[in-house]
CSV table of C-alpha atoms in Angstrom, one decimal:
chain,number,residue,atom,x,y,z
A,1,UNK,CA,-2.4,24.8,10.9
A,2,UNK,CA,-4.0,25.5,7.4
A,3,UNK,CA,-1.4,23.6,5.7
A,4,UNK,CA,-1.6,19.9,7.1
A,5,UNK,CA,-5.2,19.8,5.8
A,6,UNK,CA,-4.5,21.4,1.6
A,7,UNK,CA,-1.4,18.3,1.5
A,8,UNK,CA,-3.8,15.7,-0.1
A,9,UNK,CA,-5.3,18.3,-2.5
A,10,UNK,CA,-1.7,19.9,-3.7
A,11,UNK,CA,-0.4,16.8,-4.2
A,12,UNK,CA,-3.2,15.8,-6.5
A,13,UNK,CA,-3.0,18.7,-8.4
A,14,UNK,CA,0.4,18.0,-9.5
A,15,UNK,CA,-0.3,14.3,-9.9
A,16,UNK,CA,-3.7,14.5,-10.9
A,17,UNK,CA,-5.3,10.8,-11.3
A,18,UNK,CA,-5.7,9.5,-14.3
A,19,UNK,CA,-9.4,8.0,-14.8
A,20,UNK,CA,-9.3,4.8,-16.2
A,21,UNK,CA,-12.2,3.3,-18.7
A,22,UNK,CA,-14.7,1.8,-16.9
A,23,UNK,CA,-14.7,-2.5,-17.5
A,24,UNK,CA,-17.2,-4.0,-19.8
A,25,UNK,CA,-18.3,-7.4,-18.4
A,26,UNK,CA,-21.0,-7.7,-21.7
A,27,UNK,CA,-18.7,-9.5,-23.3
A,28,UNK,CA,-21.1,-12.4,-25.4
A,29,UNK,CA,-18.8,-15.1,-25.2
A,30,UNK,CA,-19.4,-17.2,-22.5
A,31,UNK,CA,-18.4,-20.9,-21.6
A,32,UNK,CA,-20.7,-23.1,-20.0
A,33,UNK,CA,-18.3,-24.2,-17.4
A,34,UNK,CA,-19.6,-20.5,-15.3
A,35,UNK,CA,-20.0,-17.3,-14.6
A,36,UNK,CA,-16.5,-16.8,-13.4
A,37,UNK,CA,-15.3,-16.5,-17.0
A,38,UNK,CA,-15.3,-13.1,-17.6
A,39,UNK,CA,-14.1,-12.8,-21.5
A,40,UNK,CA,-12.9,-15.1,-24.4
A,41,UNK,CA,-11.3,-13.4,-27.2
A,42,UNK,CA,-9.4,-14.7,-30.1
A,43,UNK,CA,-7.0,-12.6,-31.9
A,44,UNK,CA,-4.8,-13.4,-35.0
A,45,UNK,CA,-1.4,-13.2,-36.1
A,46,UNK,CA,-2.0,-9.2,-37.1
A,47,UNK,CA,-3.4,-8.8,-33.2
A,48,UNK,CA,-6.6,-8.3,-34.8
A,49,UNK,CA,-9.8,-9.3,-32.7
A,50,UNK,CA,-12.0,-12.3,-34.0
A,51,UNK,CA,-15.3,-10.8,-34.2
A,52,UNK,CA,-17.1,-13.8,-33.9
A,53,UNK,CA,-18.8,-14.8,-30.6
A,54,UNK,CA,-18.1,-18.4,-29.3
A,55,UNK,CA,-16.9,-20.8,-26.2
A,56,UNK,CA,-13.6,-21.0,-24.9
A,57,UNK,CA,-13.1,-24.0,-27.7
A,58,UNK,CA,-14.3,-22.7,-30.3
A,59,UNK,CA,-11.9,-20.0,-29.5
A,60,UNK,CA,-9.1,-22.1,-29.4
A,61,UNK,CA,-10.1,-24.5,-32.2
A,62,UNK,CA,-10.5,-20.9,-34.5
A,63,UNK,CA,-6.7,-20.0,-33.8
A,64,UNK,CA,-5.3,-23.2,-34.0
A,65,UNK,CA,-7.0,-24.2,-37.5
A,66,UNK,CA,-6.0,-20.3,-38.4
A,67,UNK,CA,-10.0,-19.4,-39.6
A,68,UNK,CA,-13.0,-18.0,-38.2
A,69,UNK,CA,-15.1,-19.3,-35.1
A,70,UNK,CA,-17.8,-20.8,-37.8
A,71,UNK,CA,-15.1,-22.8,-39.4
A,72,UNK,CA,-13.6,-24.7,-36.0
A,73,UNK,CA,-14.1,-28.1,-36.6
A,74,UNK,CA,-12.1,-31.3,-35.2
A,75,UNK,CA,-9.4,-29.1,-33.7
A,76,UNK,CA,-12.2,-28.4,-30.6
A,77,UNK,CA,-10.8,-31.0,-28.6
A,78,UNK,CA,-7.1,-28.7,-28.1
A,79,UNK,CA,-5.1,-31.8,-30.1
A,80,UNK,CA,-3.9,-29.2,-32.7
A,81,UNK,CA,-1.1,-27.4,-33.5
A,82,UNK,CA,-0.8,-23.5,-33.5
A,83,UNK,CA,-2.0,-22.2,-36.6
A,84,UNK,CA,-1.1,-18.7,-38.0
A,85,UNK,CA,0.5,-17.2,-35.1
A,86,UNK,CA,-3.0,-16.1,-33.3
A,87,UNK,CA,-3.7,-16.6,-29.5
A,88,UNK,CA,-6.9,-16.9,-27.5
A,89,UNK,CA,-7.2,-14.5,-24.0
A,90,UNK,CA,-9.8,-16.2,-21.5
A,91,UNK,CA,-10.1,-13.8,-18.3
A,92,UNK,CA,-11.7,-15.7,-15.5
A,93,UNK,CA,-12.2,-14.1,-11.7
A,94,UNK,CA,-12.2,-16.3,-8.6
A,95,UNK,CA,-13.0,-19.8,-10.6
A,96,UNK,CA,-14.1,-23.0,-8.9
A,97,UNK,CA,-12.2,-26.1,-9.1
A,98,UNK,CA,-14.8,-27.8,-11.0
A,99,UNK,CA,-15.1,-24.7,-13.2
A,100,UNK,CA,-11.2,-25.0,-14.1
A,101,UNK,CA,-11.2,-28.7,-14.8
A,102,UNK,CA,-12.4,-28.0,-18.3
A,103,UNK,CA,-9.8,-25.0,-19.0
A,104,UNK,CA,-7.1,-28.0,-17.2
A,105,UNK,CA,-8.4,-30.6,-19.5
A,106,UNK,CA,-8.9,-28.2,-22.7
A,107,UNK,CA,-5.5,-26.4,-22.4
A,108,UNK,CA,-3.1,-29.1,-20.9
A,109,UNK,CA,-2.2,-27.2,-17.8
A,110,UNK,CA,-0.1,-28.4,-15.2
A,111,UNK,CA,-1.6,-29.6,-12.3
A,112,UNK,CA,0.4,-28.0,-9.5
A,113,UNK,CA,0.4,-24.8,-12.0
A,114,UNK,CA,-3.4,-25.1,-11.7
A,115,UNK,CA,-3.6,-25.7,-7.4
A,116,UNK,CA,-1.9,-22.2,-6.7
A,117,UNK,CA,-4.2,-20.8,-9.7
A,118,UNK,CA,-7.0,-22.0,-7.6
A,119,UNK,CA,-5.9,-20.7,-3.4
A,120,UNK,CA,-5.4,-17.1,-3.6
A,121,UNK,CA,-2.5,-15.3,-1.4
A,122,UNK,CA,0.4,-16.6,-3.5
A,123,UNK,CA,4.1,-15.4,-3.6
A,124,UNK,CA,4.2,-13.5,-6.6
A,125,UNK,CA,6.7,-15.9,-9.2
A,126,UNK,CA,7.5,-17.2,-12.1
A,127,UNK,CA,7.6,-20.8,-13.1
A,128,UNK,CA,8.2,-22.7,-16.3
A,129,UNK,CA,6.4,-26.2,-17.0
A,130,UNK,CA,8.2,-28.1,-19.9
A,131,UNK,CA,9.2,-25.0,-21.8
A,132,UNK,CA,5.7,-25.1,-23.6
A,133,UNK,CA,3.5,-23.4,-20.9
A,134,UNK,CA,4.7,-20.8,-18.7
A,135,UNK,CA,3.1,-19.7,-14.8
A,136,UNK,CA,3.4,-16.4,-12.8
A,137,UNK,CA,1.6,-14.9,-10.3
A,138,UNK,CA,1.4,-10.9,-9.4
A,139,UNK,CA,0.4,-9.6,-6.7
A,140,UNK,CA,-2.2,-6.7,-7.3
A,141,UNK,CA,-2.5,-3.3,-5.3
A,142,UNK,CA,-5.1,-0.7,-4.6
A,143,UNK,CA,-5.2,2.7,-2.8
A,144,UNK,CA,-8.7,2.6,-0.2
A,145,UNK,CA,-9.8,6.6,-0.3
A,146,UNK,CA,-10.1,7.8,3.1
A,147,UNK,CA,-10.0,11.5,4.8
A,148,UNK,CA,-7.2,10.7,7.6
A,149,UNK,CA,-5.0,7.7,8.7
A,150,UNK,CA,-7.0,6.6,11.8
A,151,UNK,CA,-5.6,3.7,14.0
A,152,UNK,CA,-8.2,1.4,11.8
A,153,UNK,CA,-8.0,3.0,8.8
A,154,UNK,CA,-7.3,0.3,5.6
A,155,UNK,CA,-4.5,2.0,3.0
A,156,UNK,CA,-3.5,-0.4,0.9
A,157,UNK,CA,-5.8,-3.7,-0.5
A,158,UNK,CA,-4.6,-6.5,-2.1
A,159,UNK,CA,-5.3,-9.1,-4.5
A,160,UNK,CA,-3.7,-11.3,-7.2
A,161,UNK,CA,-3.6,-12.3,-10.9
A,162,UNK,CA,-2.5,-15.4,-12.3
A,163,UNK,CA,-1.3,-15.5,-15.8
A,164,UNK,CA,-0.7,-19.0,-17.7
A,165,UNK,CA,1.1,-18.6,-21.0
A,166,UNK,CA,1.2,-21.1,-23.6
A,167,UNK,CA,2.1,-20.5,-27.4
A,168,UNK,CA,-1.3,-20.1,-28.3
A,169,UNK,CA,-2.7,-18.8,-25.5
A,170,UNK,CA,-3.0,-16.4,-22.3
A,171,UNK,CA,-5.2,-17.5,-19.5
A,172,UNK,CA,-5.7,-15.1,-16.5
A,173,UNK,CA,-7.4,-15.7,-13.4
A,174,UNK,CA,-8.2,-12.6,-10.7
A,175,UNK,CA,-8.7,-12.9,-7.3
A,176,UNK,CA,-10.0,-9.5,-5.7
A,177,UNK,CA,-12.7,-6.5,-5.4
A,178,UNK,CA,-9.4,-4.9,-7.8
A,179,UNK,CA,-7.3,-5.5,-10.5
A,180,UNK,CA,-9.7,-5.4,-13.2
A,181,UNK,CA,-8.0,-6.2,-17.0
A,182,UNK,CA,-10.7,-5.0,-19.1
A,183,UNK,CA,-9.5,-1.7,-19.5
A,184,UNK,CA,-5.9,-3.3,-20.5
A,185,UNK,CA,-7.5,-5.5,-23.0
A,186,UNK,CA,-9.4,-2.2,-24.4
A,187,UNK,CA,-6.0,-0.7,-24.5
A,188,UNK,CA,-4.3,-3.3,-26.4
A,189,UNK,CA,-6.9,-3.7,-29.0
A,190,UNK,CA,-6.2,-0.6,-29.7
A,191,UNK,CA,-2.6,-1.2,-30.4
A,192,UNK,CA,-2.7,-4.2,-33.1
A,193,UNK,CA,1.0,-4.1,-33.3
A,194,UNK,CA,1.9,-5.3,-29.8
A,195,UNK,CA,-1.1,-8.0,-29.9
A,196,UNK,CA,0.8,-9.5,-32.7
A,197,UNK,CA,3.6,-9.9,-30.8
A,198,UNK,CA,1.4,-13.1,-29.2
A,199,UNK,CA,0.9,-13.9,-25.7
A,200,UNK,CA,4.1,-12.8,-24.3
A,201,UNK,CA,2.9,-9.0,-25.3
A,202,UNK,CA,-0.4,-9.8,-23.1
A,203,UNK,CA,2.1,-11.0,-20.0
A,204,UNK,CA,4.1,-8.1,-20.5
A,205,UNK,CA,1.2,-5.9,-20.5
A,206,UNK,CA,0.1,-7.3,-17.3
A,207,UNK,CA,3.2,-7.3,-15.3
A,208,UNK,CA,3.5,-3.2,-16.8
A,209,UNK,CA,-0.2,-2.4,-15.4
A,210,UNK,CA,0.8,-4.1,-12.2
A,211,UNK,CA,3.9,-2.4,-11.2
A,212,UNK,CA,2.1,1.5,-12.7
A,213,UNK,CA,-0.2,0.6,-10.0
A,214,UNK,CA,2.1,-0.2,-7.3
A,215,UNK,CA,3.5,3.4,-8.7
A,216,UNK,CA,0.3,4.9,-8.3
A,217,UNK,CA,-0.2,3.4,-4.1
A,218,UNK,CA,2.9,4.6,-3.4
A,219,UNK,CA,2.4,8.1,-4.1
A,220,UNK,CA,-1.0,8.1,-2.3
A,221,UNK,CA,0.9,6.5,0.7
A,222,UNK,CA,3.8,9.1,0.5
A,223,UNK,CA,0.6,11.7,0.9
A,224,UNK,CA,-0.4,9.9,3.8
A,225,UNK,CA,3.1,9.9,5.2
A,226,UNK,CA,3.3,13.8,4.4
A,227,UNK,CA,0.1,14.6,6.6
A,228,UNK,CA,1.6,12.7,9.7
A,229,UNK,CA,4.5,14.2,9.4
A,230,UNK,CA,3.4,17.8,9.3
A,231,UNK,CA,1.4,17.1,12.1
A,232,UNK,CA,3.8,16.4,13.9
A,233,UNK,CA,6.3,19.0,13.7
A,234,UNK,CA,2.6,21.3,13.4
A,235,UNK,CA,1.1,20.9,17.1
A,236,UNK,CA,2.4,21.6,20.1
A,237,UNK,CA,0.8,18.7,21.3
A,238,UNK,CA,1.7,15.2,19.5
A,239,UNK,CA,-1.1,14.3,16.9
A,240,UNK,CA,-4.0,16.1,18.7
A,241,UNK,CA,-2.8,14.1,22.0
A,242,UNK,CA,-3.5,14.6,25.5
A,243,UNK,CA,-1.6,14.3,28.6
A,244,UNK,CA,-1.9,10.5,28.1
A,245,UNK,CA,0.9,10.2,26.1
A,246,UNK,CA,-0.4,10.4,22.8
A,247,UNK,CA,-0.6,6.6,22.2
A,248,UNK,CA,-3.3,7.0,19.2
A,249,UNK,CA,-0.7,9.4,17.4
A,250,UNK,CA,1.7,6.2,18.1
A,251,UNK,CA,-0.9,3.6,16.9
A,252,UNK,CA,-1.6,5.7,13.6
A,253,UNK,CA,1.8,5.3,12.4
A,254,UNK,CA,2.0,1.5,13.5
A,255,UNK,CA,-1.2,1.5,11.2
A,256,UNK,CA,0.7,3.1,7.9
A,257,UNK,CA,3.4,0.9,8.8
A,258,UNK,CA,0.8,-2.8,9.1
A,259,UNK,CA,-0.7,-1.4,5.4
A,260,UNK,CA,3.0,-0.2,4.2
A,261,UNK,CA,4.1,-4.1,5.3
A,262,UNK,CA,1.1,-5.1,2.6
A,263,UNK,CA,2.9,-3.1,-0.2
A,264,UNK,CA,6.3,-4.5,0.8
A,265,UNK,CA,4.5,-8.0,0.1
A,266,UNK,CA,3.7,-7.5,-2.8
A,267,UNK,CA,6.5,-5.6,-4.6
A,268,UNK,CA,10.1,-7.2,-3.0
A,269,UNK,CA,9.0,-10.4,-4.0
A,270,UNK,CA,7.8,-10.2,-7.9
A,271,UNK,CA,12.0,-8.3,-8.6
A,272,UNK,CA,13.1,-12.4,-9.2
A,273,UNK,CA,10.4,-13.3,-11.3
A,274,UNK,CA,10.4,-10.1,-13.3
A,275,UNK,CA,14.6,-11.0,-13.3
A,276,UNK,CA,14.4,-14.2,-15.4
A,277,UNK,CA,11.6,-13.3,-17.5
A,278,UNK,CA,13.8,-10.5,-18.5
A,279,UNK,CA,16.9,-12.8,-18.3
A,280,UNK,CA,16.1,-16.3,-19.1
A,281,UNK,CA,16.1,-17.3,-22.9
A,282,UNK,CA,12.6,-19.2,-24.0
A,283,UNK,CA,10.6,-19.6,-27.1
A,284,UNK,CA,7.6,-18.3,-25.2
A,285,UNK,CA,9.2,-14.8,-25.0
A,286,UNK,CA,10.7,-12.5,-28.2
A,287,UNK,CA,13.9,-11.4,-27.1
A,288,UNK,CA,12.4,-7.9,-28.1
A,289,UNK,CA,10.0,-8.4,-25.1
A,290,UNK,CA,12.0,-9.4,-23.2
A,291,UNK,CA,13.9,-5.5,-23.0
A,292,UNK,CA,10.2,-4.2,-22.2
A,293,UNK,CA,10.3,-6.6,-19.2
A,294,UNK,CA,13.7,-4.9,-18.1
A,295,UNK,CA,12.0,-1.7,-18.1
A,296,UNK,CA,9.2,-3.5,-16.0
A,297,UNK,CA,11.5,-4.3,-13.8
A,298,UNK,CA,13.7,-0.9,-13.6
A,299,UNK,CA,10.5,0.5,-12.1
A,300,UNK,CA,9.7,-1.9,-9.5
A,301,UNK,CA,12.9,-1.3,-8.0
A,302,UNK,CA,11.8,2.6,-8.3
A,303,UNK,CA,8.9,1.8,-6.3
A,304,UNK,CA,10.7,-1.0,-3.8
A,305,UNK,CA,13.3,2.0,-3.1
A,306,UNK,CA,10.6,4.2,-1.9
A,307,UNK,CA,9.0,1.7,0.1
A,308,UNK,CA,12.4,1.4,2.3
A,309,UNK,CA,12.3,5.5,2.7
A,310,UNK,CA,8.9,5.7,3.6
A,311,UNK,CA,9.9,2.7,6.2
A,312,UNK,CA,12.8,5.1,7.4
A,313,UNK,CA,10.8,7.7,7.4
A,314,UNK,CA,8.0,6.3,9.5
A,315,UNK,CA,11.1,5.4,11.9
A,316,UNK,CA,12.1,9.0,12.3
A,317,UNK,CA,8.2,10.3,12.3
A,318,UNK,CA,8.2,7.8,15.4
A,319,UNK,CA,11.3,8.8,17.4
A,320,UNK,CA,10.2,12.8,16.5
A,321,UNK,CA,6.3,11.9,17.6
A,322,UNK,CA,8.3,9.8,21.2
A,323,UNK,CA,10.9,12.9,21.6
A,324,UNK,CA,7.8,15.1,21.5
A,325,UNK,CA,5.8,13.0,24.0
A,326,UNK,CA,8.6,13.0,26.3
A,327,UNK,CA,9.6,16.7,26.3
A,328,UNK,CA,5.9,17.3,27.1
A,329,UNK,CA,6.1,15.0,29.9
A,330,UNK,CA,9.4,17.3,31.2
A,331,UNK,CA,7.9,20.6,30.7
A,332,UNK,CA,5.0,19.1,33.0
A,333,UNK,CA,7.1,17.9,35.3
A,334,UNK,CA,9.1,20.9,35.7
A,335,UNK,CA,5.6,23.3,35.8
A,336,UNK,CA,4.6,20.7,38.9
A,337,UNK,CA,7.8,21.1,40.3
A,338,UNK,CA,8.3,24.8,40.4
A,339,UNK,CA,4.7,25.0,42.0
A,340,UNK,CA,5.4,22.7,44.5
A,341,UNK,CA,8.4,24.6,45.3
A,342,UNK,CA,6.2,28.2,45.4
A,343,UNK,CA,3.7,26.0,47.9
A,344,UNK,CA,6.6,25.0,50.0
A,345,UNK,CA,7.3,28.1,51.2
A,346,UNK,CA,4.1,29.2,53.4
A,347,UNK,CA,3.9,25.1,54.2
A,348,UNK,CA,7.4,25.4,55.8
A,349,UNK,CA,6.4,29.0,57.5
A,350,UNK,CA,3.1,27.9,58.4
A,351,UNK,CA,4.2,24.7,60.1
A,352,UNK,CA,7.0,26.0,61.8
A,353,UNK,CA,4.4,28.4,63.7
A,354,UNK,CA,1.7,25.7,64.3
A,355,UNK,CA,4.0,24.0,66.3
A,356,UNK,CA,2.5,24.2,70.0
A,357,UNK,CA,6.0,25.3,71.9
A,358,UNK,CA,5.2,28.1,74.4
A,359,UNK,CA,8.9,29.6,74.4
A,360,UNK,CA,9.1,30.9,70.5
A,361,UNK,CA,10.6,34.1,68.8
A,362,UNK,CA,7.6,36.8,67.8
A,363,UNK,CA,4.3,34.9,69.2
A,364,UNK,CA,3.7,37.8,71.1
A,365,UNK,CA,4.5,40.3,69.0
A,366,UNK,CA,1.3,42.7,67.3
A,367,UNK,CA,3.2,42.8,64.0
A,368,UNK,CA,4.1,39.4,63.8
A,369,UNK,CA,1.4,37.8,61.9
A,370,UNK,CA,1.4,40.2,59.0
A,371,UNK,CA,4.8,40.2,58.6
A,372,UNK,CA,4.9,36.5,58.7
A,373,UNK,CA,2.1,36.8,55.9
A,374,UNK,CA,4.3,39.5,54.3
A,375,UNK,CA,7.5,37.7,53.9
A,376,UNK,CA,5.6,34.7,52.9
A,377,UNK,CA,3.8,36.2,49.9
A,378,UNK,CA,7.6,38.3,48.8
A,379,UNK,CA,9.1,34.7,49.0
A,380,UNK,CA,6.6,33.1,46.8
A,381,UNK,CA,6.3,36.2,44.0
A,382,UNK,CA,9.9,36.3,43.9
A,383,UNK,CA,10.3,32.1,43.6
A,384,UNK,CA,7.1,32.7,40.9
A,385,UNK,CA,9.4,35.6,38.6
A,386,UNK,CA,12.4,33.3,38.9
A,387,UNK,CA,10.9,30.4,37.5
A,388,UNK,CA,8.7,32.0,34.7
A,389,UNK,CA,12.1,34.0,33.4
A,390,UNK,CA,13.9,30.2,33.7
A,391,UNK,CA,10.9,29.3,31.4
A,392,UNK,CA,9.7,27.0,33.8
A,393,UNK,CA,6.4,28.6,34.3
């Protein structure tokens, strides 16, 4: 039918994509512990970016002495105190161990904070290390374009940021083809006043962008989940089946169930963390943040509640897509029944008369063999009628 096709492109017309900038890995300042380190930005206290290029810490020594990058001095070493309220933002992707041990040493990070940094396919959390360094994880989410759900098709893909966030500073390490946070950072250069709100703003950010983009799968899921389902209350036959059963219609929605399994993942688990950082008094979060995080967290439980009805509603596409199977395998049976009862007839007439008795009714007769043939083919027309108007046939 013309409709199961146009579902993908109505649906995007009334939630059309929003193209997002593309990232800018140019970024000058570099530290010499890699190339994983992707960006090193200072801001100050007004959220205002430190134009000056320099190393991860000279960054740091610029915000905590509370001057320029040219005027970092002794304070290199990460011994002193915050300054005037600025933070630095290093943004590393898929770091070494040996390329962490100077951000460990530089930063004071914890080291069990620092071994789930380092081995991807964390729970998503949110931990607390001495009240002067805080440690989450989140899981990230992307939607793989593809023309149909196949029985190998990949929906969702997944991958992970880690956020450290100290007083002075916001550390973020991706692991993924996805997830990218140079657009965020573009965004929130643009915005002065929530960069001055320090790191916690930065955190918040992240955890927002996250969740929009769990937002953003499921919808391109729930358009997957639309397409089976039309096609299965669309064809006569189950998903394009044959006779066989239809097992790949069966194995498609197993599939959108495996990458739906991904999502669930990802989501259920990051509504605790996102609880106490909403929750839980500390002097690393503004009170005034932490309402945004409530919001945060509001929506995740949008997008977990959708997750369970696409669940259920995989369970009824199922039971529909096995109902149909099975009334297809009745109507068959019933079709191979009624023409085994139609053959019956000249079989019993036929073998009655083969039988080699030399005393039977009409074997001499010169009509005998037509009318046989006669009452035969009346028998079988009449069983044929009977079982079309039945609906049999």
């Amino acid at each position: 039918m013309p409709t199961v096709p146009v579902v993908r492109s109505l649906r995007r017309v009334v939630r059309p994509r929003v193209p997002r900038p593309v990232v800018d890995l140019s970024h000058p300042a570099r530290s010499p512990l890699g190339t994983s380190v992707v960006s090193c930005v200072a801001y100050d206290r007004e959220g205002t970016r430190l134009m000056a290029e320099c190393g991860i810490a000279e960054a740091l020594a610029c915000v905590r002495k509370g001057g320029s990058a040219d005027d970092a001095g002794d304070t290199a070493d990460g011994d002193g105190a915050a300054g005037d309220g600025g933070f630095v933002w290093i943004g590393l992707h898929e770091p070494g161990e040996a390329e962490f041990e100077g951000i460990t040493e530089l930063f004071g990070l914890h080291p069990l904070a620092v071994e789930n940094a380092l081995e991807p396919h964390q729970r998503p959390k949110a931990e607390w290390y001495g009240g002067e360094m805080m440690f989450a994880v989140f899981k990230t989410v992307s939607y793989v374009e593809h023309e149909k759900v196949s029985t190998t098709s990949e929906v969702v893909d997944t991958g992970e940021i880690v956020v450290f966030t100290g007083a002075d500073f916001v550390i973020t390490v991706r692991h993924g083809r996805h997830g990218s946070l140079g657009p965020l950072r573009e965004e929130l250069e643009s915005d002065p006043e929530r960069l001055a709100q320090g790191p916690a703003a930065v955190l918040h950010a992240i955890a927002d962008r996250v969740v929009d983009d769990y937002l953003l799968v499921a919808d391109e899921v729930q358009t997957d989940i639309d397409e089976l389902e039309s096609q299965v209350f669309a064809s006569e036959t189950p998903f394009g089946g044959s006779g066989s059963g239809g097992g790949s219609g069966t194995s498609r929605v197993y599939q959108i169930k495996r990458e739906l399994l991904e999502l669930k993942r990802a989501t259920l688990p990051l509504a605790r963390p996102l609880e106490l950082l909403s929750d839980r008094p500390n002097r690393l979060i503004d009170p005034e943040i932490r309402k945004y995080f409530r919001d945060v967290a509001d929506h995740l439980a949008r997008v977990t509640e959708q997750i369970s009805s696409f669940d259920a509603l995989l369970d009824s596409i199922l039971q529909a897509h096995l109902a149909q199977v099975s009334t297809a395998q009745n109507e068959g049976m019933r079709k191979i029944s009624a023409w085994v009862a139609i053959v019956a007839v000249p079989t019993m007439v036929c073998g009655i008369y083969g039988m080699n008795f030399d005393r039977m009714p009409e074997l001499h007769w010169r009509l005998g063999y037509p009318l046989v043939l006669a009452v035969i083919a009346v028998t079988c027309v009449a069983m044929y009628r009977a079982f079309r108007r039945n609906g049999w046939l």
